Amino acid sequence: MGSNEPKKFELIEIGRVDNDYFEEIPDDYKEDISKIEVFKKYEEALLGIEENSHISVMCWFDRSDRDIQKVHPMADDSNPLTGVFATRAPIRPNPISYTVCELVNREGNTLHVKGLDALDRTPVIDIKSYKRYEIDDPEFPEWAPE
Amino acid sequence: MGSNEPKKFELIEIGRVDNDYFEEIPDDYKEDISKIEVFKKYEEALLGIEENSHISVMCWFDRSDRDIQKVHPMADDSNPLTGVFATRAPIRPNPISYTVCELVNREGNTLHVKGLDALDRTPVIDIKSYKRYEIDDPEFPEWAPE
């Protein structure tokens, strides 16, 4: 490995979430619309995005703990203690989320998306086109939801 | 939006890629095995990961330009100039990648993964379990590969 002193990098917020989730994400968030206000500085990076029915939204979960390495998945104590890298829990060393959302509408630098699991005013750090992975018979732990 | 001065965050490297891609990613990378050396400090966060056949690997593309907002997708000039947020190009304000890989094997804090599109010594910033999104008839731009 040579030097394996962990490096550090500067992440910049490129937009911000605007919705009604002030304290927690409701169970039926997949049906709700959130707005993403992309900062004017990055508006050019949206060129052509409306040709996609779905996009991948990456947020920085600024209210998540960064020091916990193991969790009971799905916040259910009956699920076995599991490393955060084996889950999609918001708690992790770099609290980055990745959610595929329906792109309902774009108005200038504002995106209306359906199914975003992020609280109001959460920083958005990246947006990508949606990529399908066609995987035959993936294997998951028993606690996994699907 | 209230204050929409972009915030900044400190990202920490949690591991590093070890493979033979020193200059560029070959076309057939999907068949190749890379190693991910997760730093000892984060080994606990891997607990149970071997129960997954596939994982999502997020890297920080430290050799990518952060200032370019539009690209010709797939590095093909005949594709229309497109905002980076409407693509998965490595060039973007926060050069984070997201790739679903087969988890071939785990040895302690080393993961052997198949299909990682990252150069040797690329910083790894997060690992998540693989999540399937079952989307009926997604729409993509004409240039999209699938």
PDB file of C-alpha atoms in Angstrom:
ATOM      1  CA  MET A   1       0.000   0.000   0.000  1.00  0.00           C
ATOM      2  CA  GLY A   2       2.891   2.438   0.497  1.00  0.00           C
ATOM      3  CA  SER A   3       1.662   5.294   2.641  1.00  0.00           C
ATOM      4  CA  ASN A   4      -1.767   4.375   3.878  1.00  0.00           C
ATOM      5  CA  GLU A   5      -2.390   7.410   5.953  1.00  0.00           C
ATOM      6  CA  PRO A   6      -6.040   8.248   5.086  1.00  0.00           C
ATOM      7  CA  LYS A   7      -6.292  11.265   2.795  1.00  0.00           C
ATOM      8  CA  LYS A   8      -8.860  14.008   3.177  1.00  0.00           C
ATOM      9  CA  PHE A   9     -10.795  15.839   0.463  1.00  0.00           C
ATOM     10  CA  GLU A  10     -12.963  18.927   0.289  1.00  0.00           C
ATOM     11  CA  LEU A  11     -16.536  18.263  -0.722  1.00  0.00           C
ATOM     12  CA  ILE A  12     -18.664  21.164  -1.921  1.00  0.00           C
ATOM     13  CA  GLU A  13     -22.422  21.485  -1.692  1.00  0.00           C
ATOM     14  CA  ILE A  14     -23.910  21.847  -5.208  1.00  0.00           C
ATOM     15  CA  GLY A  15     -27.533  22.307  -4.146  1.00  0.00           C
ATOM     16  CA  ARG A  16     -29.967  21.835  -1.312  1.00  0.00           C
ATOM     17  CA  VAL A  17     -33.123  19.822  -0.568  1.00  0.00           C
ATOM     18  CA  ASP A  18     -36.406  21.692  -0.052  1.00  0.00           C
ATOM     19  CA  ASN A  19     -39.281  19.586   1.343  1.00  0.00           C
ATOM     20  CA  ASP A  20     -41.510  19.131   4.401  1.00  0.00           C
ATOM     21  CA  TYR A  21     -39.391  16.556   6.222  1.00  0.00           C
ATOM     22  CA  PHE A  22     -38.157  18.573   9.168  1.00  0.00           C
ATOM     23  CA  GLU A  23     -37.532  15.800  11.717  1.00  0.00           C
ATOM     24  CA  GLU A  24     -37.736  12.415  10.038  1.00  0.00           C
ATOM     25  CA  ILE A  25     -38.412  10.657   6.760  1.00  0.00           C
ATOM     26  CA  PRO A  26     -41.960   9.214   6.606  1.00  0.00           C
ATOM     27  CA  ASP A  27     -42.526   5.592   5.576  1.00  0.00           C
ATOM     28  CA  ASP A  28     -44.280   6.642   2.382  1.00  0.00           C
ATOM     29  CA  TYR A  29     -41.549   8.988   1.147  1.00  0.00           C
ATOM     30  CA  LYS A  30     -41.441   7.170  -2.188  1.00  0.00           C
ATOM     31  CA  GLU A  31     -44.695   8.873  -3.197  1.00  0.00           C
ATOM     32  CA  ASP A  32     -43.677  12.391  -2.141  1.00  0.00           C
ATOM     33  CA  ILE A  33     -42.138  15.197  -4.182  1.00  0.00           C
ATOM     34  CA  SER A  34     -39.069  17.098  -2.976  1.00  0.00           C
ATOM     35  CA  LYS A  35     -37.423  20.052  -4.629  1.00  0.00           C
ATOM     36  CA  ILE A  36     -33.698  20.247  -5.223  1.00  0.00           C
ATOM     37  CA  GLU A  37     -32.404  23.784  -5.631  1.00  0.00           C
ATOM     38  CA  VAL A  38     -29.187  23.461  -7.590  1.00  0.00           C
ATOM     39  CA  PHE A  39     -27.021  26.504  -6.972  1.00  0.00           C
ATOM     40  CA  LYS A  40     -26.892  28.930  -9.935  1.00  0.00           C
ATOM     41  CA  LYS A  41     -23.159  28.347 -10.158  1.00  0.00           C
ATOM     42  CA  TYR A  42     -23.847  24.739 -11.237  1.00  0.00           C
ATOM     43  CA  GLU A  43     -26.902  25.293 -13.449  1.00  0.00           C
ATOM     44  CA  GLU A  44     -24.936  24.506 -16.643  1.00  0.00           C
ATOM     45  CA  ALA A  45     -24.246  21.009 -15.289  1.00  0.00           C
ATOM     46  CA  LEU A  46     -28.001  20.292 -15.606  1.00  0.00           C
ATOM     47  CA  LEU A  47     -28.050  20.694 -19.418  1.00  0.00           C
ATOM     48  CA  GLY A  48     -30.212  17.938 -20.903  1.00  0.00           C
ATOM     49  CA  ILE A  49     -31.158  16.336 -17.577  1.00  0.00           C
ATOM     50  CA  GLU A  50     -34.879  16.534 -18.430  1.00  0.00           C
ATOM     51  CA  GLU A  51     -34.364  13.791 -21.044  1.00  0.00           C
ATOM     52  CA  ASN A  52     -34.048  11.326 -18.146  1.00  0.00           C
ATOM     53  CA  SER A  53     -37.118   9.917 -16.397  1.00  0.00           C
ATOM     54  CA  HIS A  54     -34.973   8.990 -13.363  1.00  0.00           C
ATOM     55  CA  ILE A  55     -31.830  10.389 -11.770  1.00  0.00           C
ATOM     56  CA  SER A  56     -29.490   9.357  -8.969  1.00  0.00           C
ATOM     57  CA  VAL A  57     -29.276  11.918  -6.185  1.00  0.00           C
ATOM     58  CA  MET A  58     -26.384  11.974  -3.733  1.00  0.00           C
ATOM     59  CA  CYS A  59     -26.719  13.924  -0.496  1.00  0.00           C
ATOM     60  CA  TRP A  60     -24.479  14.605   2.471  1.00  0.00           C
ATOM     61  CA  PHE A  61     -26.426  13.554   5.560  1.00  0.00           C
ATOM     62  CA  ASP A  62     -25.112  16.352   7.730  1.00  0.00           C
ATOM     63  CA  ARG A  63     -27.160  15.220  10.744  1.00  0.00           C
ATOM     64  CA  SER A  64     -25.800  11.649  10.752  1.00  0.00           C
ATOM     65  CA  ASP A  65     -23.261  10.212  13.180  1.00  0.00           C
ATOM     66  CA  ARG A  66     -19.873   9.538  11.535  1.00  0.00           C
ATOM     67  CA  ASP A  67     -18.265   7.509  14.337  1.00  0.00           C
ATOM     68  CA  ILE A  68     -20.530   4.468  14.644  1.00  0.00           C
ATOM     69  CA  GLN A  69     -19.299   1.463  12.609  1.00  0.00           C
ATOM     70  CA  LYS A  70     -21.963  -1.154  13.398  1.00  0.00           C
ATOM     71  CA  VAL A  71     -25.759  -0.954  13.436  1.00  0.00           C
ATOM     72  CA  HIS A  72     -28.833  -3.141  13.695  1.00  0.00           C
ATOM     73  CA  PRO A  73     -30.085  -2.777  10.098  1.00  0.00           C
ATOM     74  CA  MET A  74     -33.439  -1.128   9.423  1.00  0.00           C
ATOM     75  CA  ALA A  75     -33.267   0.240  13.007  1.00  0.00           C
ATOM     76  CA  ASP A  76     -34.599  -3.148  14.185  1.00  0.00           C
ATOM     77  CA  ASP A  77     -32.826  -4.605  17.228  1.00  0.00           C
ATOM     78  CA  SER A  78     -33.776  -8.120  16.148  1.00  0.00           C
ATOM     79  CA  ASN A  79     -31.535  -7.761  13.081  1.00  0.00           C
ATOM     80  CA  PRO A  80     -27.916  -8.821  13.727  1.00  0.00           C
ATOM     81  CA  LEU A  81     -25.304  -6.173  14.430  1.00  0.00           C
ATOM     82  CA  THR A  82     -23.841  -5.404  10.998  1.00  0.00           C
ATOM     83  CA  GLY A  83     -21.021  -3.218   9.704  1.00  0.00           C
ATOM     84  CA  VAL A  84     -22.300   0.004   8.166  1.00  0.00           C
ATOM     85  CA  PHE A  85     -20.474  -0.810   4.895  1.00  0.00           C
ATOM     86  CA  ALA A  86     -22.727  -3.880   4.619  1.00  0.00           C
ATOM     87  CA  THR A  87     -25.842  -1.686   4.903  1.00  0.00           C
ATOM     88  CA  ARG A  88     -27.277   1.528   3.476  1.00  0.00           C
ATOM     89  CA  ALA A  89     -27.729   3.118   6.926  1.00  0.00           C
ATOM     90  CA  PRO A  90     -27.262   6.924   6.950  1.00  0.00           C
ATOM     91  CA  ILE A  91     -24.710   6.466   9.759  1.00  0.00           C
ATOM     92  CA  ARG A  92     -21.251   5.939   8.215  1.00  0.00           C
ATOM     93  CA  PRO A  93     -17.793   7.564   8.143  1.00  0.00           C
ATOM     94  CA  ASN A  94     -18.765   9.663   5.099  1.00  0.00           C
ATOM     95  CA  PRO A  95     -22.548  10.094   5.381  1.00  0.00           C
ATOM     96  CA  ILE A  96     -23.274  10.077   1.649  1.00  0.00           C
ATOM     97  CA  SER A  97     -26.642   8.864   0.374  1.00  0.00           C
ATOM     98  CA  TYR A  98     -27.481   7.540  -3.078  1.00  0.00           C
ATOM     99  CA  THR A  99     -31.133   7.435  -4.106  1.00  0.00           C
ATOM    100  CA  VAL A 100     -32.709   6.858  -7.493  1.00  0.00           C
ATOM    101  CA  CYS A 101     -35.623   9.288  -7.917  1.00  0.00           C
ATOM    102  CA  GLU A 102     -38.168   9.996 -10.601  1.00  0.00           C
ATOM    103  CA  LEU A 103     -37.392  13.361 -12.216  1.00  0.00           C
ATOM    104  CA  VAL A 104     -40.885  14.844 -12.349  1.00  0.00           C
ATOM    105  CA  ASN A 105     -40.051  18.292 -13.644  1.00  0.00           C
ATOM    106  CA  ARG A 106     -37.283  20.821 -14.074  1.00  0.00           C
ATOM    107  CA  GLU A 107     -37.766  24.571 -13.750  1.00  0.00           C
ATOM    108  CA  GLY A 108     -34.467  26.341 -14.361  1.00  0.00           C
ATOM    109  CA  ASN A 109     -32.167  25.306 -11.549  1.00  0.00           C
ATOM    110  CA  THR A 110     -34.942  23.603  -9.554  1.00  0.00           C
ATOM    111  CA  LEU A 111     -35.579  19.879  -9.911  1.00  0.00           C
ATOM    112  CA  HIS A 112     -38.796  18.290  -8.678  1.00  0.00           C
ATOM    113  CA  VAL A 113     -38.062  14.691  -7.752  1.00  0.00           C
ATOM    114  CA  LYS A 114     -40.205  11.862  -6.399  1.00  0.00           C
ATOM    115  CA  GLY A 115     -38.897   9.461  -3.769  1.00  0.00           C
ATOM    116  CA  LEU A 116     -36.023  11.332  -2.151  1.00  0.00           C
ATOM    117  CA  ASP A 117     -35.246  10.113   1.390  1.00  0.00           C
ATOM    118  CA  ALA A 118     -33.582  13.277   2.703  1.00  0.00           C
ATOM    119  CA  LEU A 119     -34.587  15.861   5.277  1.00  0.00           C
ATOM    120  CA  ASP A 120     -35.336  19.475   4.408  1.00  0.00           C
ATOM    121  CA  ARG A 121     -32.188  21.560   3.798  1.00  0.00           C
ATOM    122  CA  THR A 122     -29.935  18.500   3.348  1.00  0.00           C
ATOM    123  CA  PRO A 123     -26.912  19.362   1.183  1.00  0.00           C
ATOM    124  CA  VAL A 124     -26.882  17.778  -2.275  1.00  0.00           C
ATOM    125  CA  ILE A 125     -23.376  16.870  -3.429  1.00  0.00           C
ATOM    126  CA  ASP A 126     -23.882  15.121  -6.767  1.00  0.00           C
ATOM    127  CA  ILE A 127     -26.488  14.146  -9.346  1.00  0.00           C
ATOM    128  CA  LYS A 128     -25.951  11.421 -11.943  1.00  0.00           C
ATOM    129  CA  SER A 129     -28.024   9.778 -14.629  1.00  0.00           C
ATOM    130  CA  TYR A 130     -29.688   6.547 -13.536  1.00  0.00           C
ATOM    131  CA  LYS A 131     -27.815   3.375 -14.395  1.00  0.00           C
ATOM    132  CA  ARG A 132     -29.494  -0.009 -14.536  1.00  0.00           C
ATOM    133  CA  TYR A 133     -27.556  -2.963 -13.210  1.00  0.00           C
ATOM    134  CA  GLU A 134     -29.015  -6.205 -14.453  1.00  0.00           C
ATOM    135  CA  ILE A 135     -27.791  -8.777 -11.961  1.00  0.00           C
ATOM    136  CA  ASP A 136     -29.119 -12.309 -11.997  1.00  0.00           C
ATOM    137  CA  ASP A 137     -29.925 -13.703  -8.566  1.00  0.00           C
ATOM    138  CA  PRO A 138     -28.071 -11.332  -6.261  1.00  0.00           C
ATOM    139  CA  GLU A 139     -27.627 -12.636  -2.725  1.00  0.00           C
ATOM    140  CA  PHE A 140     -28.535 -10.555   0.292  1.00  0.00           C
ATOM    141  CA  PRO A 141     -28.399 -11.117   4.068  1.00  0.00           C
ATOM    142  CA  GLU A 142     -31.589 -12.443   5.668  1.00  0.00           C
ATOM    143  CA  TRP A 143     -32.519  -9.084   7.124  1.00  0.00           C
ATOM    144  CA  ALA A 144     -32.501  -7.325   3.743  1.00  0.00           C
ATOM    145  CA  PRO A 145     -35.881  -5.886   2.760  1.00  0.00           C
ATOM    146  CA  GLU A 146     -36.194  -7.284  -0.758  1.00  0.00           C
TER     147      GLU A 146
ATOM    148  CA  MET B   1     -33.540  28.972   0.551  1.00  0.00           C
ATOM    149  CA  GLY B   2     -32.336  31.380   3.268  1.00  0.00           C
ATOM    150  CA  SER B   3     -28.537  31.369   3.112  1.00  0.00           C
ATOM    151  CA  ASN B   4     -27.510  29.543   0.004  1.00  0.00           C
ATOM    152  CA  GLU B   5     -23.804  29.997   0.331  1.00  0.00           C
ATOM    153  CA  PRO B   6     -22.477  26.529  -0.607  1.00  0.00           C
ATOM    154  CA  LYS B   7     -21.247  24.621   2.441  1.00  0.00           C
ATOM    155  CA  LYS B   8     -18.095  22.540   2.514  1.00  0.00           C
ATOM    156  CA  PHE B   9     -17.487  19.187   4.175  1.00  0.00           C
ATOM    157  CA  GLU B  10     -14.489  17.062   5.002  1.00  0.00           C
ATOM    158  CA  LEU B  11     -14.441  13.718   3.277  1.00  0.00           C
ATOM    159  CA  ILE B  12     -12.134  10.999   4.611  1.00  0.00           C
ATOM    160  CA  GLU B  13     -10.596   8.159   2.662  1.00  0.00           C
ATOM    161  CA  ILE B  14     -11.731   4.815   4.153  1.00  0.00           C
ATOM    162  CA  GLY B  15      -9.668   2.565   1.894  1.00  0.00           C
ATOM    163  CA  ARG B  16      -7.765   2.416  -1.369  1.00  0.00           C
ATOM    164  CA  VAL B  17      -7.988   0.590  -4.706  1.00  0.00           C
ATOM    165  CA  ASP B  18      -5.230  -1.864  -5.625  1.00  0.00           C
ATOM    166  CA  ASN B  19      -5.259  -3.070  -9.244  1.00  0.00           C
ATOM    167  CA  ASP B  20      -3.296  -2.913 -12.514  1.00  0.00           C
ATOM    168  CA  TYR B  21      -5.011   0.119 -14.041  1.00  0.00           C
ATOM    169  CA  PHE B  22      -2.240   2.675 -13.887  1.00  0.00           C
ATOM    170  CA  GLU B  23      -3.255   5.000 -16.725  1.00  0.00           C
ATOM    171  CA  GLU B  24      -6.743   4.161 -17.909  1.00  0.00           C
ATOM    172  CA  ILE B  25      -9.678   1.817 -17.422  1.00  0.00           C
ATOM    173  CA  PRO B  26      -9.792  -0.911 -20.109  1.00  0.00           C
ATOM    174  CA  ASP B  27     -13.028  -1.606 -21.989  1.00  0.00           C
ATOM    175  CA  ASP B  28     -13.370  -5.037 -20.407  1.00  0.00           C
ATOM    176  CA  TYR B  29     -13.014  -3.865 -16.787  1.00  0.00           C
ATOM    177  CA  LYS B  30     -16.261  -5.645 -15.885  1.00  0.00           C
ATOM    178  CA  GLU B  31     -14.443  -8.988 -15.988  1.00  0.00           C
ATOM    179  CA  ASP B  32     -11.426  -7.910 -13.918  1.00  0.00           C
ATOM    180  CA  ILE B  33     -10.783  -8.222 -10.200  1.00  0.00           C
ATOM    181  CA  SER B  34      -9.576  -5.282  -8.105  1.00  0.00           C
ATOM    182  CA  LYS B  35      -8.650  -5.274  -4.470  1.00  0.00           C
ATOM    183  CA  ILE B  36      -9.972  -2.733  -2.010  1.00  0.00           C
ATOM    184  CA  GLU B  37      -7.788  -2.322   1.066  1.00  0.00           C
ATOM    185  CA  VAL B  38     -10.097  -0.953   3.749  1.00  0.00           C
ATOM    186  CA  PHE B  39      -8.026   0.829   6.387  1.00  0.00           C
ATOM    187  CA  LYS B  40      -7.750  -1.116   9.668  1.00  0.00           C
ATOM    188  CA  LYS B  41      -9.492   1.744  11.444  1.00  0.00           C
ATOM    189  CA  TYR B  42     -12.682   0.899   9.512  1.00  0.00           C
ATOM    190  CA  GLU B  43     -12.500  -2.892   9.519  1.00  0.00           C
ATOM    191  CA  GLU B  44     -15.411  -3.202  11.968  1.00  0.00           C
ATOM    192  CA  ALA B  45     -17.641  -1.487   9.413  1.00  0.00           C
ATOM    193  CA  LEU B  46     -17.226  -4.565   7.158  1.00  0.00           C
ATOM    194  CA  LEU B  47     -18.921  -6.952   9.611  1.00  0.00           C
ATOM    195  CA  GLY B  48     -21.202  -9.295   7.659  1.00  0.00           C
ATOM    196  CA  ILE B  49     -20.425  -7.843   4.224  1.00  0.00           C
ATOM    197  CA  GLU B  50     -19.571 -11.299   2.872  1.00  0.00           C
ATOM    198  CA  GLU B  51     -23.280 -12.209   3.003  1.00  0.00           C
ATOM    199  CA  ASN B  52     -23.759  -9.967  -0.032  1.00  0.00           C
ATOM    200  CA  SER B  53     -22.992 -11.163  -3.551  1.00  0.00           C
ATOM    201  CA  HIS B  54     -22.771  -7.542  -4.759  1.00  0.00           C
ATOM    202  CA  ILE B  55     -21.799  -4.251  -3.170  1.00  0.00           C
ATOM    203  CA  SER B  56     -21.842  -0.584  -4.186  1.00  0.00           C
ATOM    204  CA  VAL B  57     -18.406   1.014  -4.149  1.00  0.00           C
ATOM    205  CA  MET B  58     -17.941   4.771  -4.014  1.00  0.00           C
ATOM    206  CA  CYS B  59     -14.582   6.273  -4.910  1.00  0.00           C
ATOM    207  CA  TRP B  60     -13.154   9.770  -5.039  1.00  0.00           C
ATOM    208  CA  PHE B  61     -11.752  10.226  -8.546  1.00  0.00           C
ATOM    209  CA  ASP B  62      -8.794  12.305  -7.424  1.00  0.00           C
ATOM    210  CA  ARG B  63      -7.424  12.624 -10.971  1.00  0.00           C
ATOM    211  CA  SER B  64     -10.666  14.069 -12.431  1.00  0.00           C
ATOM    212  CA  ASP B  65     -11.297  17.698 -13.362  1.00  0.00           C
ATOM    213  CA  ARG B  66     -13.752  19.427 -11.006  1.00  0.00           C
ATOM    214  CA  ASP B  67     -14.352  22.600 -13.036  1.00  0.00           C
ATOM    215  CA  ILE B  68     -15.887  21.308 -16.275  1.00  0.00           C
ATOM    216  CA  GLN B  69     -19.700  21.363 -16.252  1.00  0.00           C
ATOM    217  CA  LYS B  70     -20.520  20.006 -19.738  1.00  0.00           C
ATOM    218  CA  VAL B  71     -19.161  17.021 -21.650  1.00  0.00           C
ATOM    219  CA  HIS B  72     -19.794  14.978 -24.783  1.00  0.00           C
ATOM    220  CA  PRO B  73     -21.041  11.773 -23.102  1.00  0.00           C
ATOM    221  CA  MET B  74     -19.073   8.554 -23.506  1.00  0.00           C
ATOM    222  CA  ALA B  75     -16.138  10.704 -24.666  1.00  0.00           C
ATOM    223  CA  ASP B  76     -17.747  10.720 -28.128  1.00  0.00           C
ATOM    224  CA  ASP B  77     -17.825  14.118 -29.848  1.00  0.00           C
ATOM    225  CA  SER B  78     -20.862  13.089 -31.882  1.00  0.00           C
ATOM    226  CA  ASN B  79     -22.907  12.943 -28.675  1.00  0.00           C
ATOM    227  CA  PRO B  80     -24.523  16.289 -27.766  1.00  0.00           C
ATOM    228  CA  LEU B  81     -22.890  18.511 -25.176  1.00  0.00           C
ATOM    229  CA  THR B  82     -24.566  17.490 -21.911  1.00  0.00           C
ATOM    230  CA  GLY B  83     -24.402  18.702 -18.313  1.00  0.00           C
ATOM    231  CA  VAL B  84     -22.301  16.433 -16.132  1.00  0.00           C
ATOM    232  CA  PHE B  85     -25.251  15.973 -13.720  1.00  0.00           C
ATOM    233  CA  ALA B  86     -27.121  14.341 -16.639  1.00  0.00           C
ATOM    234  CA  THR B  87     -24.263  11.838 -17.135  1.00  0.00           C
ATOM    235  CA  ARG B  88     -22.049   9.512 -15.114  1.00  0.00           C
ATOM    236  CA  ALA B  89     -18.823  11.088 -16.396  1.00  0.00           C
ATOM    237  CA  PRO B  90     -15.960  11.090 -13.850  1.00  0.00           C
ATOM    238  CA  ILE B  91     -15.614  14.845 -14.410  1.00  0.00           C
ATOM    239  CA  ARG B  92     -17.929  16.693 -11.986  1.00  0.00           C
ATOM    240  CA  PRO B  93     -17.753  19.204  -9.105  1.00  0.00           C
ATOM    241  CA  ASN B  94     -17.418  16.375  -6.571  1.00  0.00           C
ATOM    242  CA  PRO B  95     -15.752  13.519  -8.480  1.00  0.00           C
ATOM    243  CA  ILE B  96     -17.529  10.678  -6.681  1.00  0.00           C
ATOM    244  CA  SER B  97     -18.132   7.392  -8.467  1.00  0.00           C
ATOM    245  CA  TYR B  98     -20.758   4.767  -7.696  1.00  0.00           C
ATOM    246  CA  THR B  99     -20.259   1.281  -9.103  1.00  0.00           C
ATOM    247  CA  VAL B 100     -22.019  -1.969  -8.292  1.00  0.00           C
ATOM    248  CA  CYS B 101     -19.430  -4.775  -8.125  1.00  0.00           C
ATOM    249  CA  GLU B 102     -19.511  -8.473  -7.461  1.00  0.00           C
ATOM    250  CA  LEU B 103     -17.974  -9.193  -4.059  1.00  0.00           C
ATOM    251  CA  VAL B 104     -15.794 -12.160  -4.937  1.00  0.00           C
ATOM    252  CA  ASN B 105     -14.016 -12.655  -1.647  1.00  0.00           C
ATOM    253  CA  ARG B 106     -13.130 -10.998   1.641  1.00  0.00           C
ATOM    254  CA  GLU B 107      -9.842 -11.550   3.468  1.00  0.00           C
ATOM    255  CA  GLY B 108      -9.792  -9.505   6.652  1.00  0.00           C
ATOM    256  CA  ASN B 109      -9.828  -5.885   5.608  1.00  0.00           C
ATOM    257  CA  THR B 110      -9.245  -6.673   1.911  1.00  0.00           C
ATOM    258  CA  LEU B 111     -12.170  -7.028  -0.481  1.00  0.00           C
ATOM    259  CA  HIS B 112     -11.765  -8.651  -3.890  1.00  0.00           C
ATOM    260  CA  VAL B 113     -14.330  -7.136  -6.237  1.00  0.00           C
ATOM    261  CA  LYS B 114     -15.166  -7.719  -9.887  1.00  0.00           C
ATOM    262  CA  GLY B 115     -16.064  -4.838 -12.203  1.00  0.00           C
ATOM    263  CA  LEU B 116     -14.620  -1.780 -10.488  1.00  0.00           C
ATOM    264  CA  ASP B 117     -13.938   1.107 -12.900  1.00  0.00           C
ATOM    265  CA  ALA B 118     -11.270   2.898 -10.855  1.00  0.00           C
ATOM    266  CA  LEU B 119      -7.532   3.405 -11.332  1.00  0.00           C
ATOM    267  CA  ASP B 120      -4.925   1.915  -9.017  1.00  0.00           C
ATOM    268  CA  ARG B 121      -4.603   3.811  -5.714  1.00  0.00           C
ATOM    269  CA  THR B 122      -7.934   5.610  -6.115  1.00  0.00           C
ATOM    270  CA  PRO B 123      -9.331   6.589  -2.708  1.00  0.00           C
ATOM    271  CA  VAL B 124     -12.446   4.679  -1.615  1.00  0.00           C
ATOM    272  CA  ILE B 125     -14.867   6.830   0.380  1.00  0.00           C
ATOM    273  CA  ASP B 126     -17.865   4.579   1.021  1.00  0.00           C
ATOM    274  CA  ILE B 127     -19.202   1.059   0.548  1.00  0.00           C
ATOM    275  CA  LYS B 128     -22.891   0.180   0.698  1.00  0.00           C
ATOM    276  CA  SER B 129     -24.969  -2.906   0.171  1.00  0.00           C
ATOM    277  CA  TYR B 130     -26.428  -3.212  -3.330  1.00  0.00           C
ATOM    278  CA  LYS B 131     -29.975  -1.958  -3.738  1.00  0.00           C
ATOM    279  CA  ARG B 132     -32.187  -3.003  -6.626  1.00  0.00           C
ATOM    280  CA  TYR B 133     -34.399  -0.364  -8.158  1.00  0.00           C
ATOM    281  CA  GLU B 134     -37.150  -1.938 -10.179  1.00  0.00           C
ATOM    282  CA  ILE B 135     -38.231   0.784 -12.549  1.00  0.00           C
ATOM    283  CA  ASP B 136     -40.625   0.082 -15.399  1.00  0.00           C
ATOM    284  CA  ASP B 137     -39.644   1.663 -18.690  1.00  0.00           C
ATOM    285  CA  PRO B 138     -37.123   4.272 -17.594  1.00  0.00           C
ATOM    286  CA  GLU B 139     -36.415   6.934 -20.242  1.00  0.00           C
ATOM    287  CA  PHE B 140     -32.875   7.837 -21.226  1.00  0.00           C
ATOM    288  CA  PRO B 141     -31.343  10.285 -23.719  1.00  0.00           C
ATOM    289  CA  GLU B 142     -30.558   8.896 -27.169  1.00  0.00           C
ATOM    290  CA  TRP B 143     -26.820   8.694 -26.474  1.00  0.00           C
ATOM    291  CA  ALA B 144     -27.257   6.484 -23.399  1.00  0.00           C
ATOM    292  CA  PRO B 145     -25.613   3.065 -23.777  1.00  0.00           C
ATOM    293  CA  GLU B 146     -28.526   0.838 -22.727  1.00  0.00           C
TER     294      GLU B 146
END
